[in-house]
Amino acid sequence: MDCLFCKIIAGEIPSSKVYEDDYVYAFKDINPMAPVHVLVVPKKHIACANDITAENSFEVAKIFEAIPKIASVLGLNNGYRIISNCGPDAEQTVLHLHFHILGGEKLPGKLV
Ligand code: 5GP
Ligand code: ZN
């Protein structure tokens, strides 16, 4: 499978890692949209939120268990935003489930 984030997780493409455990990998976004912009991904390939099932939702739970640890490591003591784009209408560009963690400032562009 030709997946950019699977290659990053495997170490075939370099990344700035900020967190890793058995299920989760987190690294700095190459094109940061905030002072802190990190991508949190499951090590198992899941294309987007549409592909979350009873069989793989454990991987997603592990991501949300990791996020407070990641936020702490990144010093996001004043809060942060979590975004996951799924599909063309959301302009998802990498088809491996990921959660953008944005923070480090009062964030602009609040949609909801
Ligand atoms: P999406 O648009 O799918 O929600 O988010 C994909 C994100 O991946 C974008 O914010 C983009 O900057 C980031 N990205 C794309 N290619 C690379 C890469 O090679 N390395 C890193 N660290 N981030 C990438
Ligand atoms: Zn993948």
Tab-separated table of C-alpha atoms in Angstrom, residues 7 20 23 31 33 39 45 47 52-53 55 59 64 66 72 78 82 87-89 92 97 102 104-105 109:
chain	number	residue	atom	x	y	z
A	7	LYS	CA	5.836	5.132	5.478
A	20	GLU	CA	4.981	7.052	20.137
A	23	TYR	CA	-0.610	1.895	18.814
A	31	ASN	CA	3.135	22.798	7.014
A	33	MET	CA	-1.062	26.151	10.659
A	39	LEU	CA	-0.603	14.964	13.598
A	45	HIS	CA	-3.795	1.868	8.571
A	47	ALA	CA	-8.233	5.521	5.815
A	52	ILE	CA	-13.757	3.094	11.943
A	53	THR	CA	-15.505	-0.118	12.996
A	55	GLU	CA	-13.000	-4.181	15.114
A	59	GLU	CA	-6.953	1.998	17.857
A	64	PHE	CA	-7.575	9.731	22.544
A	66	ALA	CA	-2.516	9.525	24.071
A	72	SER	CA	1.270	17.902	28.073
A	78	ASN	CA	-4.122	26.647	27.782
A	82	ILE	CA	-8.531	18.573	17.510
A	87	GLY	CA	-13.193	12.728	2.519
A	88	PRO	CA	-13.321	15.261	-0.320
A	89	ASP	CA	-15.776	17.736	1.221
A	92	GLN	CA	-8.650	15.299	3.381
A	97	LEU	CA	-6.777	8.599	9.634
A	102	LEU	CA	-3.452	22.748	16.948
A	104	GLY	CA	0.117	27.469	21.149
A	105	GLU	CA	-1.996	30.570	20.537
A	109	GLY	CA	-11.045	30.364	12.280
